Amino acid sequence: PELEASWEWSEKYATQPEILRYLDHVATRHDLRRDVRFGTRVAGATWNEGGHRWHVATDAGDTVTARHVVMATGCLSRPKDLDIPGIESFDGEIHTTGRWPHEGVDFTGKRVAVIGTGSSGIQSIPIIARECAELTVFQRTPNFSIPAGNGPIPDHILERYRGREREYREEARWSGAGVPGHERSGLARLAPEDERAARFEASWNQGELLAIGGGFADIGSNEESNALLADFVRDKIRSIVDDPATAELLCPTDHPIGTKRPCLDSGYYETYNLPHVDLVDLRTTPISAVTATGIQTTDPDGATTERPFDVIVLATGFDAMTGAIVAVDIEGRDGTTLKQKWADGPLTYLGLTVTGFPNFFTVTGPGSPSVLSNMAVSIEQHVEWISDCLSYLRDEGLTSIEATPTAEAGWVQHVNDAADMTLYHKANSWYMGANVPGKPRVFLPFVGGVGAYRAACDEVVARDYLGFRLRGDDEERCNDGVIRRIQPDVNLVLMAMEQLGLPPLESLGPDGAREFMALSAAQRPPGPEVGEVVDGTWPGPAGELAYRCYRPPTEGPHPLVVYFHGGGWVLGHQESDDPFCRDLCVRSDAVVVSFDYRHAPEARFPAAAEDAVAAVRWAADHAADLGAEPGRLALAGWSAGGNLAAVACQVLRDTGGPAIAGQLLITPVTDHDPASPSLAENAEGYVLTRSLMEWFWDNYADEADRTDPRAAPIRGDLTNLPPAVVITCEFDPLRDQGKAYAEALAAAGNQAEHKPMRGQIHTSLHAVDVVITGAPARAEMAAAIRRFLGVPAPV
Ligand code: NA7
């Protein structure tokens, strides 16, 4: 806090001289220089297994012996190797943005070439243009940039912070990207046009990286929403740049916005309106050679053009995230080097440690939020985690720590799961290693959020250094395991729910629980547009009940899916799974009808089962009225609804039909089985708890009825049933009974497939547009429906 009070930044985005002054101030104030050996390159480091020590070799020829090595080598510190033909023959000045002279560069009166239009190029071009005589920008790929609005830090930003510095920093630690106040809400593609335009416009004027996109939640994951923002920015570019041809060259079209680091600039696009500034498009006129006096390009017709220059500025980027680490020859426990281990992409545990490399740490290493976050916040977290770890080892008399293969593989999976939720893989960016020829194409940072990441790191420690092997002179300990098997977005939902501190649903009573479900349903994204939604009623066995019919937007004829909602026979109605039903309708190209049925405790077993059977019969008789082709009928249901669908298939088989083409059972209740391992493993913490499940059973059925096949279909006659696809989720109390039902169906001679969904919970597959990792499961469900009903796969 004293340091913080001792320094006032003059601008929102400080420039090099001020940053250097700050570093100098900190180093002096805390007397840091005495601990630093300057002007020394670390050439290699070798682990000595016998002594549990590293031998670190410097380019000065000496060796330092150390218990631990911490690589604080930076994510963007090693410039990419030059791949421009003839650059070494240039006689003028060459400057690399990543190695900018501390005394500055004087461009006055000079002819300057800038190669590269990433952040570094885009930030330096307007400044160079102000000073030089002529500026030519060589652009291979245009990038998206928004105005930085640099200058003194505006009051509205200071207000977030002043007088509450401690709270602000704490919020930063638990935020998505290490900066508080950038929570995301709403979906751009579904927002009313005027709201979307206003939010985009406001974000354009805000000049903050994390504000880009107006705070919509789906810009980074949904192509349609992303394209809306990209169009908005391209229109801005066209409105700023006078020459339409130049404007088009500056408009990025080859990657979704945000999948390369968006840039912040001070008059970048305006610079191209200046008479002494030129843009050369390297896509049509590539550089054929750099000569002693200038740069030669080749036109599409083969002719060459040479432009003379005094200075070339290389803004060509970095061998990001891994480059500076593997530039040191690091040899681990079994003689393998880190470079070899990472040949196909970096493997780390938490982005902090590497299996095979004991007592070796990477600050903001690959697999941590690092470059996707406020770097200072992420660096501080790593430094604190590492120093706490070193203290712990010392206090416990331990001499080495190393990640286990299980822990590392689990983390790599989690990092990949997080990346797969996003559009990042659609760009040839340095995030993907794609800017460096020959580098493996792997998404390098962890995109699951700073807060979620910190929670994982803290939990590793709290669970006795889960996934680490700790060794001392005569002891070894290891609590092996994987820190996050749950999907990253499911984890975020659970963290958010935990923060709300909600009471257990069962404590609210049936009416209270129903009210709560209605309130949360009102807040969820609506799901995709369908062709038509029709509400109606049908004559249930004990009185009129409602249904909701979803028709696809495509030309018919369409088959019919009868759907039963979830809610433990107690909660829900024909509209309660609305986003999911829309999604299923669009994906499977079938008419989906969600039928209400009587609920417990008002109507206990077997009311719901009787209603389900009656609903299917009625739907088969009224298929044409519902807009579907008669005779093509499948059943689907989720949870208790999956139970009803399974029961209906058995009852209809025995009572004269109609014929069912297939049953899609999504995390279904198939048995009353209080002894299943999945019930014990997932008793708490994953929304559907053991106690909630017991409450549902208590409301629905007497003890004696719980083994009736109409409540526990696995106990029924399982022969001659329609083809089945049973979806289960890994962290679901009902997982084992779903799996058991699929196996029992198959054993009884039916076509039955079990599709387990890794890292999902009972409720996550239905969270359309919230849990993005649930989308592949929903695609599987739709594929099952299409197979049952002979609907061709989508093109
Ligand atoms: P970037 O973002 O990697 O940008 C490098 C730029 O240089 C980019 O436009 C490249 O075009 C271009 N480049 C690279 N090599 C060549 C060659 N051989 N010929 C022509 N053009 C080339 O690096 P920055 O330093 O701007 O920014 C790095 C990060 O620092 C930034 O994202 C912020 O997080 C801070 P390409 O796109 O490869 O076609």
CSV table of N, CA and C in Angstrom, one decimal, residues 42-45 54 56 68-75 321-330 338 342 351-352 354 357 359-366 379 382-383 386:
chain,number,residue,atom,x,y,z
A,42,VAL,N,20.9,-16.5,-18.9
A,42,VAL,CA,20.9,-17.9,-18.4
A,42,VAL,C,20.9,-18.8,-19.6
A,43,ALA,N,21.9,-19.6,-19.7
A,43,ALA,CA,22.0,-20.5,-20.9
A,43,ALA,C,21.3,-21.8,-20.7
A,44,GLY,N,21.4,-22.4,-19.5
A,44,GLY,CA,20.8,-23.7,-19.2
A,44,GLY,C,20.6,-24.0,-17.8
A,45,ALA,N,19.8,-25.0,-17.5
A,45,ALA,CA,19.6,-25.4,-16.1
A,45,ALA,C,19.4,-26.9,-16.1
A,54,TRP,N,19.1,-27.6,-8.7
A,54,TRP,CA,19.3,-27.2,-10.0
A,54,TRP,C,20.7,-26.6,-10.2
A,56,VAL,N,22.5,-24.1,-12.6
A,56,VAL,CA,22.1,-23.1,-13.5
A,56,VAL,C,23.3,-22.5,-14.2
A,68,HIS,N,15.6,-24.2,-6.1
A,68,HIS,CA,14.5,-24.0,-7.0
A,68,HIS,C,14.8,-23.1,-8.1
A,69,VAL,N,14.1,-23.2,-9.2
A,69,VAL,CA,14.3,-22.3,-10.4
A,69,VAL,C,12.9,-21.7,-10.7
A,70,VAL,N,12.8,-20.4,-10.7
A,70,VAL,CA,11.5,-19.7,-11.1
A,70,VAL,C,11.8,-19.0,-12.4
A,71,MET,N,11.1,-19.4,-13.4
A,71,MET,CA,11.2,-18.7,-14.7
A,71,MET,C,10.3,-17.5,-14.7
A,72,ALA,N,10.8,-16.3,-14.6
A,72,ALA,CA,10.0,-15.1,-14.7
A,72,ALA,C,10.4,-14.4,-16.0
A,73,THR,N,10.3,-15.2,-17.1
A,73,THR,CA,10.9,-14.7,-18.3
A,73,THR,C,10.0,-14.0,-19.2
A,74,GLY,N,8.7,-13.8,-18.8
A,74,GLY,CA,7.8,-13.0,-19.5
A,74,GLY,C,7.1,-13.8,-20.7
A,75,CYS,N,5.9,-13.4,-21.0
A,75,CYS,CA,5.1,-14.0,-22.0
A,75,CYS,C,5.4,-13.5,-23.4
A,321,MET,N,4.9,-16.7,-25.0
A,321,MET,CA,4.5,-17.6,-23.9
A,321,MET,C,5.5,-18.8,-23.6
A,322,THR,N,6.0,-19.4,-24.7
A,322,THR,CA,6.9,-20.5,-24.5
A,322,THR,C,8.3,-20.1,-24.9
A,323,GLY,N,8.4,-19.2,-25.8
A,323,GLY,CA,9.7,-18.9,-26.5
A,323,GLY,C,10.8,-18.6,-25.5
A,324,ALA,N,10.5,-17.7,-24.5
A,324,ALA,CA,11.6,-17.3,-23.6
A,324,ALA,C,11.9,-18.4,-22.6
A,325,ILE,N,11.0,-19.3,-22.4
A,325,ILE,CA,11.3,-20.4,-21.4
A,325,ILE,C,12.2,-21.4,-22.1
A,326,VAL,N,11.8,-21.9,-23.3
A,326,VAL,CA,12.6,-22.9,-23.9
A,326,VAL,C,13.9,-22.4,-24.5
A,327,ALA,N,14.0,-21.1,-24.6
A,327,ALA,CA,15.3,-20.5,-25.0
A,327,ALA,C,16.4,-20.9,-24.0
A,328,VAL,N,16.0,-21.2,-22.8
A,328,VAL,CA,17.0,-21.7,-21.8
A,328,VAL,C,17.0,-23.2,-21.9
A,329,ASP,N,18.1,-23.8,-22.0
A,329,ASP,CA,18.2,-25.2,-22.1
A,329,ASP,C,18.0,-25.9,-20.8
A,330,ILE,N,16.7,-26.3,-20.6
A,330,ILE,CA,16.4,-26.8,-19.3
A,330,ILE,C,16.2,-28.3,-19.3
A,338,LEU,N,13.1,-29.4,-21.6
A,338,LEU,CA,11.7,-28.9,-21.6
A,338,LEU,C,11.3,-28.7,-23.1
A,342,TRP,N,8.0,-30.2,-24.7
A,342,TRP,CA,6.9,-29.3,-25.2
A,342,TRP,C,6.9,-29.3,-26.8
A,351,GLY,N,-0.1,-24.2,-15.2
A,351,GLY,CA,0.7,-23.2,-15.8
A,351,GLY,C,1.8,-22.7,-14.9
A,352,LEU,N,2.1,-23.5,-13.8
A,352,LEU,CA,3.0,-23.1,-12.8
A,352,LEU,C,4.2,-24.1,-12.7
A,354,VAL,N,5.8,-28.3,-14.1
A,354,VAL,CA,5.9,-29.3,-15.3
A,354,VAL,C,6.4,-30.6,-14.7
A,357,PHE,N,10.1,-32.0,-14.1
A,357,PHE,CA,11.0,-30.9,-13.8
A,357,PHE,C,10.7,-30.4,-12.4
A,359,ASN,N,10.9,-28.8,-8.7
A,359,ASN,CA,11.3,-27.5,-8.1
A,359,ASN,C,11.5,-26.5,-9.2
A,360,PHE,N,10.7,-26.6,-10.2
A,360,PHE,CA,10.8,-25.6,-11.4
A,360,PHE,C,9.4,-25.0,-11.5
A,361,PHE,N,9.4,-23.7,-11.6
A,361,PHE,CA,8.2,-22.9,-11.6
A,361,PHE,C,8.2,-21.9,-12.8
A,362,THR,N,7.0,-21.7,-13.4
A,362,THR,CA,6.9,-20.7,-14.4
A,362,THR,C,5.9,-19.6,-14.0
A,363,VAL,N,6.4,-18.4,-13.9
A,363,VAL,CA,5.4,-17.3,-13.6
A,363,VAL,C,4.7,-16.9,-14.9
A,364,THR,N,3.3,-17.0,-14.8
A,364,THR,CA,2.4,-16.8,-15.9
A,364,THR,C,2.8,-17.7,-17.1
A,365,GLY,N,3.0,-19.0,-16.8
A,365,GLY,CA,3.4,-19.9,-17.8
A,365,GLY,C,2.1,-20.3,-18.6
A,366,PRO,N,2.4,-21.0,-19.7
A,366,PRO,CA,1.3,-21.5,-20.5
A,366,PRO,C,0.4,-22.4,-19.7
A,379,ILE,N,0.6,-12.1,-12.3
A,379,ILE,CA,1.9,-12.3,-11.9
A,379,ILE,C,2.0,-12.3,-10.3
A,382,HIS,N,0.8,-15.7,-9.0
A,382,HIS,CA,1.8,-16.7,-9.2
A,382,HIS,C,3.0,-16.6,-8.2
A,383,VAL,N,3.4,-15.3,-8.0
A,383,VAL,CA,4.6,-15.1,-7.1
A,383,VAL,C,4.2,-15.5,-5.7
A,386,ILE,N,3.9,-19.3,-5.5
A,386,ILE,CA,5.2,-20.0,-5.5
A,386,ILE,C,5.9,-19.7,-4.1
